[in-house]
Amino acid sequence: MQRKFFSVLLPVSLCVFILILAIKGDAQQMQFESPGNQPGVVRPLNPLTNPNPSVPTACAIQPERQRSGSGLTGLPTPDIGSVTLERFRRSLPTPVGTNQVAAATNSSYVPREEITLIDPTNYGDRYVRDIDGNPANLNPIVVLHETVGSASSAINFFRTPHPRDEDQASYHTLIKLDGTVVYLVPPDKRAFGAGNSVFQGANGPESVKTHPRFPASVNNFAYHISLETPPDGNHNGYTHSGYTPAQYQSLAWVVAKTGVTSDRITTHRLVDRSGQRMDPRSFSFANFFKLLQTYPATSEIAIRCTVPPEAQQS
């Protein structure tokens, strides 16, 4: 009798152990921080010409209860020649701030800008409602990251199709060491920059659950910006030499164009609920906010998507 009991217990215990490992692996994959060195080549960019917003700007009304097939949440990647700067940053110098005297200091600064469209498996729609039908169109936040690797390795990772939901990851914008601003995902779309996450702001905890199998996150209302990590920071340590002056300048320039107020600018480390994220490491908020005050706040980067008429009626 005892031998029979142990013969049944052993395979059951083995199955439970394998299941725990699988769940742990998925949880780690969902918490994207940065890609490793992925093979591939970053294709050269076409000139930014006339606007042709071939990626729709409307929000999705209701998240799917159960995704099937490839897990595609975006649309087929448009030809890069048909998507222009206007799709990522509108030419609308409409100040929303009041510090216009100080803003004149850096009014002439314009960084180099590039467009690198990523694979549509790695981004999706923003949603009007969460999986329970509650309003999900919260006020935008800006979440700062770092690549923990080269800019090219991060871009190659995002351009690689990832059919499994657990493998999908992206930022909206990446800033290279030389200050070049690379637009990856249109601002009205949902980048997968933070998995299990919440923003603790003046209104209390803010998070939106958009998938039945994954924890709630800030992705539905976040604009994710990543800084390229310096070469001496390609490790899991707590610090590195820091970011270049050009990166801080470009970051302040981009964030000002979102119109997001300083109290809603945060980091991956601060929104992460797993306690595993440290990015951006060695970041100087004092330096960043000092530069941010020298730019006029505008609405050129429109983070919100257009709410469909049927959603407004209901």
PDB file of C-alpha atoms in Angstrom:
ATOM      1  CA  MET A   1       0.000   0.000   0.000  1.00  0.00           C
ATOM      2  CA  GLN A   2       2.813   2.413   0.929  1.00  0.00           C
ATOM      3  CA  ARG A   3       4.709   1.583  -2.268  1.00  0.00           C
ATOM      4  CA  LYS A   4       1.587   2.255  -4.350  1.00  0.00           C
ATOM      5  CA  PHE A   5       1.094   5.597  -2.612  1.00  0.00           C
ATOM      6  CA  PHE A   6       4.630   6.772  -3.421  1.00  0.00           C
ATOM      7  CA  SER A   7       4.355   5.539  -7.010  1.00  0.00           C
ATOM      8  CA  VAL A   8       1.390   7.885  -7.475  1.00  0.00           C
ATOM      9  CA  LEU A   9       2.879  10.778  -5.476  1.00  0.00           C
ATOM     10  CA  LEU A  10       6.161  10.937  -7.430  1.00  0.00           C
ATOM     11  CA  PRO A  11       4.724  11.733 -10.903  1.00  0.00           C
ATOM     12  CA  VAL A  12       2.219  14.184  -9.390  1.00  0.00           C
ATOM     13  CA  SER A  13       5.016  16.050  -7.593  1.00  0.00           C
ATOM     14  CA  LEU A  14       7.077  16.153 -10.773  1.00  0.00           C
ATOM     15  CA  CYS A  15       4.168  17.662 -12.730  1.00  0.00           C
ATOM     16  CA  VAL A  16       3.625  20.332 -10.054  1.00  0.00           C
ATOM     17  CA  PHE A  17       7.346  21.239 -10.116  1.00  0.00           C
ATOM     18  CA  ILE A  18       7.354  21.613 -13.913  1.00  0.00           C
ATOM     19  CA  LEU A  19       4.209  23.761 -13.763  1.00  0.00           C
ATOM     20  CA  ILE A  20       5.804  26.089 -11.194  1.00  0.00           C
ATOM     21  CA  LEU A  21       8.868  26.535 -13.388  1.00  0.00           C
ATOM     22  CA  ALA A  22       6.705  27.334 -16.403  1.00  0.00           C
ATOM     23  CA  ILE A  23       4.676  29.931 -14.497  1.00  0.00           C
ATOM     24  CA  LYS A  24       7.836  31.514 -13.090  1.00  0.00           C
ATOM     25  CA  GLY A  25       9.351  31.739 -16.563  1.00  0.00           C
ATOM     26  CA  ASP A  26       6.244  33.424 -17.985  1.00  0.00           C
ATOM     27  CA  ALA A  27       6.171  35.910 -15.123  1.00  0.00           C
ATOM     28  CA  GLN A  28       9.763  36.903 -15.811  1.00  0.00           C
ATOM     29  CA  GLN A  29       9.113  37.275 -19.522  1.00  0.00           C
ATOM     30  CA  MET A  30       6.092  39.488 -18.931  1.00  0.00           C
ATOM     31  CA  GLN A  31       8.251  41.920 -16.978  1.00  0.00           C
ATOM     32  CA  PHE A  32      10.131  43.329 -19.933  1.00  0.00           C
ATOM     33  CA  GLU A  33      13.108  45.518 -19.133  1.00  0.00           C
ATOM     34  CA  SER A  34      15.234  45.272 -22.222  1.00  0.00           C
ATOM     35  CA  PRO A  35      16.178  42.857 -24.991  1.00  0.00           C
ATOM     36  CA  GLY A  36      19.482  41.109 -25.251  1.00  0.00           C
ATOM     37  CA  ASN A  37      21.674  41.174 -28.322  1.00  0.00           C
ATOM     38  CA  GLN A  38      19.316  39.977 -31.026  1.00  0.00           C
ATOM     39  CA  PRO A  39      20.475  39.124 -34.561  1.00  0.00           C
ATOM     40  CA  GLY A  40      19.283  41.219 -37.460  1.00  0.00           C
ATOM     41  CA  VAL A  41      19.921  44.463 -39.248  1.00  0.00           C
ATOM     42  CA  VAL A  42      18.225  47.797 -38.682  1.00  0.00           C
ATOM     43  CA  ARG A  43      16.972  48.874 -42.088  1.00  0.00           C
ATOM     44  CA  PRO A  44      17.850  52.390 -43.282  1.00  0.00           C
ATOM     45  CA  LEU A  45      15.092  54.966 -42.932  1.00  0.00           C
ATOM     46  CA  ASN A  46      13.329  56.659 -45.792  1.00  0.00           C
ATOM     47  CA  PRO A  47      13.065  60.463 -45.756  1.00  0.00           C
ATOM     48  CA  LEU A  48      10.173  61.963 -43.795  1.00  0.00           C
ATOM     49  CA  THR A  49       7.836  63.180 -46.506  1.00  0.00           C
ATOM     50  CA  ASN A  50       4.136  64.026 -46.776  1.00  0.00           C
ATOM     51  CA  PRO A  51       1.907  62.739 -43.955  1.00  0.00           C
ATOM     52  CA  ASN A  52      -0.033  59.545 -44.595  1.00  0.00           C
ATOM     53  CA  PRO A  53      -1.285  58.125 -41.275  1.00  0.00           C
ATOM     54  CA  SER A  54      -1.825  54.557 -42.464  1.00  0.00           C
ATOM     55  CA  VAL A  55      -2.124  53.275 -38.886  1.00  0.00           C
ATOM     56  CA  PRO A  56      -5.614  54.214 -37.584  1.00  0.00           C
ATOM     57  CA  THR A  57      -5.781  56.428 -34.504  1.00  0.00           C
ATOM     58  CA  ALA A  58      -9.027  55.104 -32.995  1.00  0.00           C
ATOM     59  CA  CYS A  59      -9.093  53.340 -29.623  1.00  0.00           C
ATOM     60  CA  ALA A  60     -10.418  49.806 -29.277  1.00  0.00           C
ATOM     61  CA  ILE A  61     -13.698  49.699 -27.377  1.00  0.00           C
ATOM     62  CA  GLN A  62     -13.511  46.418 -25.484  1.00  0.00           C
ATOM     63  CA  PRO A  63     -10.445  44.193 -24.991  1.00  0.00           C
ATOM     64  CA  GLU A  64     -10.736  40.629 -26.209  1.00  0.00           C
ATOM     65  CA  ARG A  65     -11.564  38.135 -23.484  1.00  0.00           C
ATOM     66  CA  GLN A  66      -9.269  35.493 -24.937  1.00  0.00           C
ATOM     67  CA  ARG A  67      -6.730  36.144 -27.643  1.00  0.00           C
ATOM     68  CA  SER A  68      -6.250  33.354 -30.151  1.00  0.00           C
ATOM     69  CA  GLY A  69      -3.978  32.498 -33.035  1.00  0.00           C
ATOM     70  CA  SER A  70      -0.827  34.540 -33.406  1.00  0.00           C
ATOM     71  CA  GLY A  71      -1.662  37.059 -30.691  1.00  0.00           C
ATOM     72  CA  LEU A  72      -1.513  39.979 -33.140  1.00  0.00           C
ATOM     73  CA  THR A  73      -2.793  43.154 -31.541  1.00  0.00           C
ATOM     74  CA  GLY A  74      -1.588  45.726 -34.046  1.00  0.00           C
ATOM     75  CA  LEU A  75      -2.029  45.999 -37.786  1.00  0.00           C
ATOM     76  CA  PRO A  76       0.194  44.926 -40.689  1.00  0.00           C
ATOM     77  CA  THR A  77       3.340  47.023 -40.652  1.00  0.00           C
ATOM     78  CA  PRO A  78       2.876  49.884 -43.151  1.00  0.00           C
ATOM     79  CA  ASP A  79       5.556  50.694 -45.689  1.00  0.00           C
ATOM     80  CA  ILE A  80       7.937  53.030 -43.890  1.00  0.00           C
ATOM     81  CA  GLY A  81       7.833  55.382 -46.853  1.00  0.00           C
ATOM     82  CA  SER A  82       4.123  55.985 -46.249  1.00  0.00           C
ATOM     83  CA  VAL A  83       4.432  56.795 -42.540  1.00  0.00           C
ATOM     84  CA  THR A  84       5.929  60.140 -41.707  1.00  0.00           C
ATOM     85  CA  LEU A  85       6.940  62.305 -38.786  1.00  0.00           C
ATOM     86  CA  GLU A  86       3.425  63.721 -38.574  1.00  0.00           C
ATOM     87  CA  ARG A  87       2.208  60.292 -37.428  1.00  0.00           C
ATOM     88  CA  PHE A  88       4.419  60.506 -34.317  1.00  0.00           C
ATOM     89  CA  ARG A  89       4.746  64.224 -33.659  1.00  0.00           C
ATOM     90  CA  ARG A  90       2.211  66.674 -35.016  1.00  0.00           C
ATOM     91  CA  SER A  91       3.326  70.143 -36.054  1.00  0.00           C
ATOM     92  CA  LEU A  92       1.122  71.879 -33.500  1.00  0.00           C
ATOM     93  CA  PRO A  93       3.138  74.367 -31.415  1.00  0.00           C
ATOM     94  CA  THR A  94       0.278  74.903 -28.959  1.00  0.00           C
ATOM     95  CA  PRO A  95       1.699  75.836 -25.548  1.00  0.00           C
ATOM     96  CA  VAL A  96      -0.138  74.359 -22.586  1.00  0.00           C
ATOM     97  CA  GLY A  97       2.316  75.619 -19.975  1.00  0.00           C
ATOM     98  CA  THR A  98       3.005  79.091 -18.655  1.00  0.00           C
ATOM     99  CA  ASN A  99       6.797  79.274 -18.368  1.00  0.00           C
ATOM    100  CA  GLN A 100       7.277  80.774 -21.825  1.00  0.00           C
ATOM    101  CA  VAL A 101      10.164  83.089 -20.873  1.00  0.00           C
ATOM    102  CA  ALA A 102      12.325  80.240 -19.646  1.00  0.00           C
ATOM    103  CA  ALA A 103      11.130  78.069 -22.516  1.00  0.00           C
ATOM    104  CA  ALA A 104      12.725  80.398 -25.043  1.00  0.00           C
ATOM    105  CA  THR A 105      16.157  79.233 -23.853  1.00  0.00           C
ATOM    106  CA  ASN A 106      16.130  76.014 -25.888  1.00  0.00           C
ATOM    107  CA  SER A 107      13.478  76.904 -28.441  1.00  0.00           C
ATOM    108  CA  SER A 108      15.951  76.406 -31.306  1.00  0.00           C
ATOM    109  CA  TYR A 109      17.063  72.908 -30.261  1.00  0.00           C
ATOM    110  CA  VAL A 110      15.826  70.138 -32.564  1.00  0.00           C
ATOM    111  CA  PRO A 111      17.397  66.681 -32.296  1.00  0.00           C
ATOM    112  CA  ARG A 112      17.881  64.307 -35.183  1.00  0.00           C
ATOM    113  CA  GLU A 113      14.663  62.301 -35.606  1.00  0.00           C
ATOM    114  CA  GLU A 114      14.198  58.847 -37.143  1.00  0.00           C
ATOM    115  CA  ILE A 115      11.277  56.514 -37.723  1.00  0.00           C
ATOM    116  CA  THR A 116      11.716  52.776 -37.287  1.00  0.00           C
ATOM    117  CA  LEU A 117       8.391  50.959 -37.404  1.00  0.00           C
ATOM    118  CA  ILE A 118       8.432  47.807 -35.292  1.00  0.00           C
ATOM    119  CA  ASP A 119       6.614  44.539 -35.871  1.00  0.00           C
ATOM    120  CA  PRO A 120       2.856  44.843 -35.147  1.00  0.00           C
ATOM    121  CA  THR A 121       2.983  41.867 -32.763  1.00  0.00           C
ATOM    122  CA  ASN A 122       4.901  44.091 -30.356  1.00  0.00           C
ATOM    123  CA  TYR A 123       2.282  46.810 -29.883  1.00  0.00           C
ATOM    124  CA  GLY A 124      -1.496  47.128 -29.820  1.00  0.00           C
ATOM    125  CA  ASP A 125      -4.496  49.403 -29.437  1.00  0.00           C
ATOM    126  CA  ARG A 126      -5.301  51.550 -26.456  1.00  0.00           C
ATOM    127  CA  TYR A 127      -8.660  50.587 -24.959  1.00  0.00           C
ATOM    128  CA  VAL A 128     -11.662  52.676 -23.949  1.00  0.00           C
ATOM    129  CA  ARG A 129     -12.705  50.053 -21.378  1.00  0.00           C
ATOM    130  CA  ASP A 130     -10.965  47.366 -19.375  1.00  0.00           C
ATOM    131  CA  ILE A 131     -11.888  43.673 -19.451  1.00  0.00           C
ATOM    132  CA  ASP A 132     -14.744  44.323 -16.998  1.00  0.00           C
ATOM    133  CA  GLY A 133     -16.207  47.172 -19.042  1.00  0.00           C
ATOM    134  CA  ASN A 134     -14.961  49.948 -16.748  1.00  0.00           C
ATOM    135  CA  PRO A 135     -13.592  53.215 -18.237  1.00  0.00           C
ATOM    136  CA  ALA A 136      -9.891  52.817 -19.052  1.00  0.00           C
ATOM    137  CA  ASN A 137      -9.082  56.116 -20.780  1.00  0.00           C
ATOM    138  CA  LEU A 138      -6.988  57.541 -17.925  1.00  0.00           C
ATOM    139  CA  ASN A 139      -4.853  60.676 -18.093  1.00  0.00           C
ATOM    140  CA  PRO A 140      -1.497  59.919 -19.752  1.00  0.00           C
ATOM    141  CA  ILE A 141       1.766  59.330 -17.926  1.00  0.00           C
ATOM    142  CA  VAL A 142       5.352  59.183 -19.216  1.00  0.00           C
ATOM    143  CA  VAL A 143       7.416  56.160 -18.163  1.00  0.00           C
ATOM    144  CA  LEU A 144      11.216  56.318 -18.514  1.00  0.00           C
ATOM    145  CA  HIS A 145      13.318  53.218 -19.278  1.00  0.00           C
ATOM    146  CA  GLU A 146      16.786  52.234 -20.455  1.00  0.00           C
ATOM    147  CA  THR A 147      17.759  49.611 -23.032  1.00  0.00           C
ATOM    148  CA  VAL A 148      20.478  47.752 -21.044  1.00  0.00           C
ATOM    149  CA  GLY A 149      22.128  47.115 -24.407  1.00  0.00           C
ATOM    150  CA  SER A 150      22.690  48.962 -27.641  1.00  0.00           C
ATOM    151  CA  ALA A 151      19.932  50.861 -29.411  1.00  0.00           C
ATOM    152  CA  SER A 152      20.313  48.590 -32.447  1.00  0.00           C
ATOM    153  CA  SER A 153      19.826  45.419 -30.371  1.00  0.00           C
ATOM    154  CA  ALA A 154      16.639  46.842 -28.853  1.00  0.00           C
ATOM    155  CA  ILE A 155      15.281  47.898 -32.245  1.00  0.00           C
ATOM    156  CA  ASN A 156      16.077  44.516 -33.782  1.00  0.00           C
ATOM    157  CA  PHE A 157      14.209  42.823 -30.933  1.00  0.00           C
ATOM    158  CA  PHE A 158      11.142  44.989 -31.533  1.00  0.00           C
ATOM    159  CA  ARG A 159      11.254  44.385 -35.300  1.00  0.00           C
ATOM    160  CA  THR A 160      11.256  40.628 -34.724  1.00  0.00           C
ATOM    161  CA  PRO A 161       7.746  39.061 -34.745  1.00  0.00           C
ATOM    162  CA  HIS A 162       6.710  37.693 -31.357  1.00  0.00           C
ATOM    163  CA  PRO A 163       3.458  35.742 -31.786  1.00  0.00           C
ATOM    164  CA  ARG A 164       3.374  34.712 -28.106  1.00  0.00           C
ATOM    165  CA  ASP A 165       1.870  37.364 -25.860  1.00  0.00           C
ATOM    166  CA  GLU A 166       4.498  36.617 -23.200  1.00  0.00           C
ATOM    167  CA  ASP A 167       7.347  37.652 -25.525  1.00  0.00           C
ATOM    168  CA  GLN A 168       5.940  40.953 -26.789  1.00  0.00           C
ATOM    169  CA  ALA A 169       7.644  44.179 -25.695  1.00  0.00           C
ATOM    170  CA  SER A 170       8.242  47.723 -26.954  1.00  0.00           C
ATOM    171  CA  TYR A 171       8.749  51.412 -26.224  1.00  0.00           C
ATOM    172  CA  HIS A 172       7.124  54.307 -28.036  1.00  0.00           C
ATOM    173  CA  THR A 173      10.388  56.197 -28.416  1.00  0.00           C
ATOM    174  CA  LEU A 174      14.091  55.452 -27.972  1.00  0.00           C
ATOM    175  CA  ILE A 175      16.843  58.048 -27.506  1.00  0.00           C
ATOM    176  CA  LYS A 176      20.330  57.073 -28.661  1.00  0.00           C
ATOM    177  CA  LEU A 177      23.586  58.091 -26.993  1.00  0.00           C
ATOM    178  CA  ASP A 178      24.069  60.905 -29.522  1.00  0.00           C
ATOM    179  CA  GLY A 179      20.602  62.305 -28.747  1.00  0.00           C
ATOM    180  CA  THR A 180      18.879  60.916 -31.865  1.00  0.00           C
ATOM    181  CA  VAL A 181      15.166  60.405 -31.239  1.00  0.00           C
ATOM    182  CA  VAL A 182      13.848  57.155 -32.758  1.00  0.00           C
ATOM    183  CA  TYR A 183      10.065  56.809 -33.028  1.00  0.00           C
ATOM    184  CA  LEU A 184       8.971  53.158 -32.796  1.00  0.00           C
ATOM    185  CA  VAL A 185       5.244  53.099 -31.945  1.00  0.00           C
ATOM    186  CA  PRO A 186       2.694  55.876 -32.690  1.00  0.00           C
ATOM    187  CA  PRO A 187       1.750  57.666 -29.448  1.00  0.00           C
ATOM    188  CA  ASP A 188      -1.946  56.790 -29.670  1.00  0.00           C
ATOM    189  CA  LYS A 189      -1.074  53.064 -29.746  1.00  0.00           C
ATOM    190  CA  ARG A 190      -0.288  50.887 -26.724  1.00  0.00           C
ATOM    191  CA  ALA A 191       3.373  49.917 -26.337  1.00  0.00           C
ATOM    192  CA  PHE A 192       4.160  46.931 -24.124  1.00  0.00           C
ATOM    193  CA  GLY A 193       6.713  48.652 -21.897  1.00  0.00           C
ATOM    194  CA  ALA A 194       5.665  47.531 -18.406  1.00  0.00           C
ATOM    195  CA  GLY A 195       3.978  44.286 -17.418  1.00  0.00           C
ATOM    196  CA  ASN A 196       2.740  44.029 -13.840  1.00  0.00           C
ATOM    197  CA  SER A 197       2.665  47.745 -13.028  1.00  0.00           C
ATOM    198  CA  VAL A 198       0.770  50.559 -11.324  1.00  0.00           C
ATOM    199  CA  PHE A 199       1.180  54.349 -11.167  1.00  0.00           C
ATOM    200  CA  GLN A 200       0.848  55.873  -7.705  1.00  0.00           C
ATOM    201  CA  GLY A 201      -0.288  59.442  -8.300  1.00  0.00           C
ATOM    202  CA  ALA A 202      -2.429  62.135  -6.721  1.00  0.00           C
ATOM    203  CA  ASN A 203      -5.550  60.153  -7.645  1.00  0.00           C
ATOM    204  CA  GLY A 204      -4.326  56.989  -5.951  1.00  0.00           C
ATOM    205  CA  PRO A 205      -3.194  53.790  -7.699  1.00  0.00           C
ATOM    206  CA  GLU A 206      -3.838  53.779 -11.460  1.00  0.00           C
ATOM    207  CA  SER A 207      -3.676  50.627 -13.551  1.00  0.00           C
ATOM    208  CA  VAL A 208      -5.756  48.983 -16.293  1.00  0.00           C
ATOM    209  CA  LYS A 209      -6.290  45.270 -16.903  1.00  0.00           C
ATOM    210  CA  THR A 210      -6.586  44.608 -20.647  1.00  0.00           C
ATOM    211  CA  HIS A 211      -5.943  40.868 -20.836  1.00  0.00           C
ATOM    212  CA  PRO A 212      -7.540  38.085 -18.765  1.00  0.00           C
ATOM    213  CA  ARG A 213      -4.285  36.137 -18.355  1.00  0.00           C
ATOM    214  CA  PHE A 214      -1.959  39.014 -17.449  1.00  0.00           C
ATOM    215  CA  PRO A 215      -1.871  41.449 -14.492  1.00  0.00           C
ATOM    216  CA  ALA A 216      -3.111  45.012 -14.785  1.00  0.00           C
ATOM    217  CA  SER A 217      -0.555  47.525 -16.066  1.00  0.00           C
ATOM    218  CA  VAL A 218      -0.006  51.181 -16.950  1.00  0.00           C
ATOM    219  CA  ASN A 219       0.447  50.459 -20.667  1.00  0.00           C
ATOM    220  CA  ASN A 220      -3.047  51.603 -21.665  1.00  0.00           C
ATOM    221  CA  PHE A 221      -2.306  55.200 -20.641  1.00  0.00           C
ATOM    222  CA  ALA A 222       1.521  55.321 -20.690  1.00  0.00           C
ATOM    223  CA  TYR A 223       3.986  56.819 -23.160  1.00  0.00           C
ATOM    224  CA  HIS A 224       7.176  54.765 -22.871  1.00  0.00           C
ATOM    225  CA  ILE A 225      10.555  56.416 -23.580  1.00  0.00           C
ATOM    226  CA  SER A 226      13.848  54.534 -23.307  1.00  0.00           C
ATOM    227  CA  LEU A 227      17.392  55.851 -23.088  1.00  0.00           C
ATOM    228  CA  GLU A 228      20.175  53.874 -24.751  1.00  0.00           C
ATOM    229  CA  THR A 229      22.417  52.499 -22.025  1.00  0.00           C
ATOM    230  CA  PRO A 230      26.132  53.433 -22.159  1.00  0.00           C
ATOM    231  CA  PRO A 231      28.495  50.532 -22.998  1.00  0.00           C
ATOM    232  CA  ASP A 232      29.639  50.199 -19.391  1.00  0.00           C
ATOM    233  CA  GLY A 233      26.046  49.561 -18.301  1.00  0.00           C
ATOM    234  CA  ASN A 234      25.362  46.347 -20.221  1.00  0.00           C
ATOM    235  CA  HIS A 235      24.993  44.326 -17.019  1.00  0.00           C
ATOM    236  CA  ASN A 236      22.549  43.765 -14.163  1.00  0.00           C
ATOM    237  CA  GLY A 237      24.359  46.029 -11.695  1.00  0.00           C
ATOM    238  CA  TYR A 238      22.697  48.972  -9.979  1.00  0.00           C
ATOM    239  CA  THR A 239      24.692  51.789 -11.613  1.00  0.00           C
ATOM    240  CA  HIS A 240      26.694  52.811 -14.670  1.00  0.00           C
ATOM    241  CA  SER A 241      28.374  55.972 -15.967  1.00  0.00           C
ATOM    242  CA  GLY A 242      25.051  57.655 -16.782  1.00  0.00           C
ATOM    243  CA  TYR A 243      23.513  59.209 -19.882  1.00  0.00           C
ATOM    244  CA  THR A 244      24.952  61.781 -22.240  1.00  0.00           C
ATOM    245  CA  PRO A 245      24.067  65.490 -22.175  1.00  0.00           C
ATOM    246  CA  ALA A 246      22.545  65.031 -25.646  1.00  0.00           C
ATOM    247  CA  GLN A 247      20.238  62.310 -24.297  1.00  0.00           C
ATOM    248  CA  TYR A 248      19.004  64.520 -21.443  1.00  0.00           C
ATOM    249  CA  GLN A 249      18.454  67.397 -23.857  1.00  0.00           C
ATOM    250  CA  SER A 250      16.491  65.256 -26.307  1.00  0.00           C
ATOM    251  CA  LEU A 251      14.521  63.579 -23.537  1.00  0.00           C
ATOM    252  CA  ALA A 252      13.390  66.940 -22.155  1.00  0.00           C
ATOM    253  CA  TRP A 253      12.533  68.068 -25.700  1.00  0.00           C
ATOM    254  CA  VAL A 254      10.369  64.968 -26.316  1.00  0.00           C
ATOM    255  CA  VAL A 255       8.635  64.917 -22.931  1.00  0.00           C
ATOM    256  CA  ALA A 256       7.728  68.604 -23.217  1.00  0.00           C
ATOM    257  CA  LYS A 257       5.910  67.806 -26.458  1.00  0.00           C
ATOM    258  CA  THR A 258       3.664  65.277 -24.710  1.00  0.00           C
ATOM    259  CA  GLY A 259       2.198  67.986 -22.471  1.00  0.00           C
ATOM    260  CA  VAL A 260       2.359  65.538 -19.530  1.00  0.00           C
ATOM    261  CA  THR A 261       2.858  67.388 -16.249  1.00  0.00           C
ATOM    262  CA  SER A 262       5.923  66.675 -14.109  1.00  0.00           C
ATOM    263  CA  ASP A 263       3.883  64.896 -11.417  1.00  0.00           C
ATOM    264  CA  ARG A 264       2.915  62.240 -13.982  1.00  0.00           C
ATOM    265  CA  ILE A 265       6.457  61.507 -15.187  1.00  0.00           C
ATOM    266  CA  THR A 266       7.791  58.316 -13.651  1.00  0.00           C
ATOM    267  CA  THR A 267      10.178  55.395 -14.214  1.00  0.00           C
ATOM    268  CA  HIS A 268       9.891  51.700 -14.912  1.00  0.00           C
ATOM    269  CA  ARG A 269      11.341  51.031 -11.468  1.00  0.00           C
ATOM    270  CA  LEU A 270       8.649  53.093  -9.744  1.00  0.00           C
ATOM    271  CA  VAL A 271       5.662  51.579 -11.587  1.00  0.00           C
ATOM    272  CA  ASP A 272       6.902  47.977 -11.467  1.00  0.00           C
ATOM    273  CA  ARG A 273       5.058  45.790  -8.958  1.00  0.00           C
ATOM    274  CA  SER A 274       7.456  42.854  -9.157  1.00  0.00           C
ATOM    275  CA  GLY A 275      10.316  44.716  -7.474  1.00  0.00           C
ATOM    276  CA  GLN A 276      12.707  43.479 -10.184  1.00  0.00           C
ATOM    277  CA  ARG A 277      13.099  46.584 -12.358  1.00  0.00           C
ATOM    278  CA  MET A 278      15.824  49.185 -11.806  1.00  0.00           C
ATOM    279  CA  ASP A 279      15.654  51.237 -14.994  1.00  0.00           C
ATOM    280  CA  PRO A 280      16.630  53.853 -15.759  1.00  0.00           C
ATOM    281  CA  ARG A 281      19.702  53.374 -13.569  1.00  0.00           C
ATOM    282  CA  SER A 282      21.988  56.308 -12.736  1.00  0.00           C
ATOM    283  CA  PHE A 283      19.334  58.768 -13.941  1.00  0.00           C
ATOM    284  CA  SER A 284      19.503  62.387 -12.740  1.00  0.00           C
ATOM    285  CA  PHE A 285      15.992  63.719 -12.205  1.00  0.00           C
ATOM    286  CA  ALA A 286      17.462  67.053 -11.123  1.00  0.00           C
ATOM    287  CA  ASN A 287      19.244  67.456 -14.458  1.00  0.00           C
ATOM    288  CA  PHE A 288      16.212  66.288 -16.421  1.00  0.00           C
ATOM    289  CA  PHE A 289      13.654  68.546 -14.712  1.00  0.00           C
ATOM    290  CA  LYS A 290      15.976  71.531 -14.989  1.00  0.00           C
ATOM    291  CA  LEU A 291      16.118  71.023 -18.756  1.00  0.00           C
ATOM    292  CA  LEU A 292      12.403  70.269 -18.990  1.00  0.00           C
ATOM    293  CA  GLN A 293      11.624  73.734 -17.622  1.00  0.00           C
ATOM    294  CA  THR A 294      13.420  75.297 -20.587  1.00  0.00           C
ATOM    295  CA  TYR A 295      10.962  73.885 -23.146  1.00  0.00           C
ATOM    296  CA  PRO A 296       7.363  74.941 -23.733  1.00  0.00           C
ATOM    297  CA  ALA A 297       4.834  72.227 -22.980  1.00  0.00           C
ATOM    298  CA  THR A 298       2.823  71.423 -26.104  1.00  0.00           C
ATOM    299  CA  SER A 299       0.418  68.762 -27.368  1.00  0.00           C
ATOM    300  CA  GLU A 300       2.486  67.791 -30.403  1.00  0.00           C
ATOM    301  CA  ILE A 301       2.770  64.174 -29.227  1.00  0.00           C
ATOM    302  CA  ALA A 302      -0.877  63.187 -28.811  1.00  0.00           C
ATOM    303  CA  ILE A 303      -0.886  60.196 -26.481  1.00  0.00           C
ATOM    304  CA  ARG A 304      -4.644  59.783 -26.404  1.00  0.00           C
ATOM    305  CA  CYS A 305      -6.398  57.968 -29.227  1.00  0.00           C
ATOM    306  CA  THR A 306      -9.757  58.921 -30.744  1.00  0.00           C
ATOM    307  CA  VAL A 307     -12.735  57.411 -28.944  1.00  0.00           C
ATOM    308  CA  PRO A 308     -15.067  55.719 -31.493  1.00  0.00           C
ATOM    309  CA  PRO A 309     -18.568  57.271 -31.790  1.00  0.00           C
ATOM    310  CA  GLU A 310     -20.249  54.017 -30.695  1.00  0.00           C
ATOM    311  CA  ALA A 311     -18.255  54.097 -27.456  1.00  0.00           C
ATOM    312  CA  GLN A 312     -19.259  57.709 -26.795  1.00  0.00           C
ATOM    313  CA  GLN A 313     -22.947  56.881 -27.322  1.00  0.00           C
ATOM    314  CA  SER A 314     -22.869  53.926 -24.971  1.00  0.00           C
TER     315      SER A 314
END
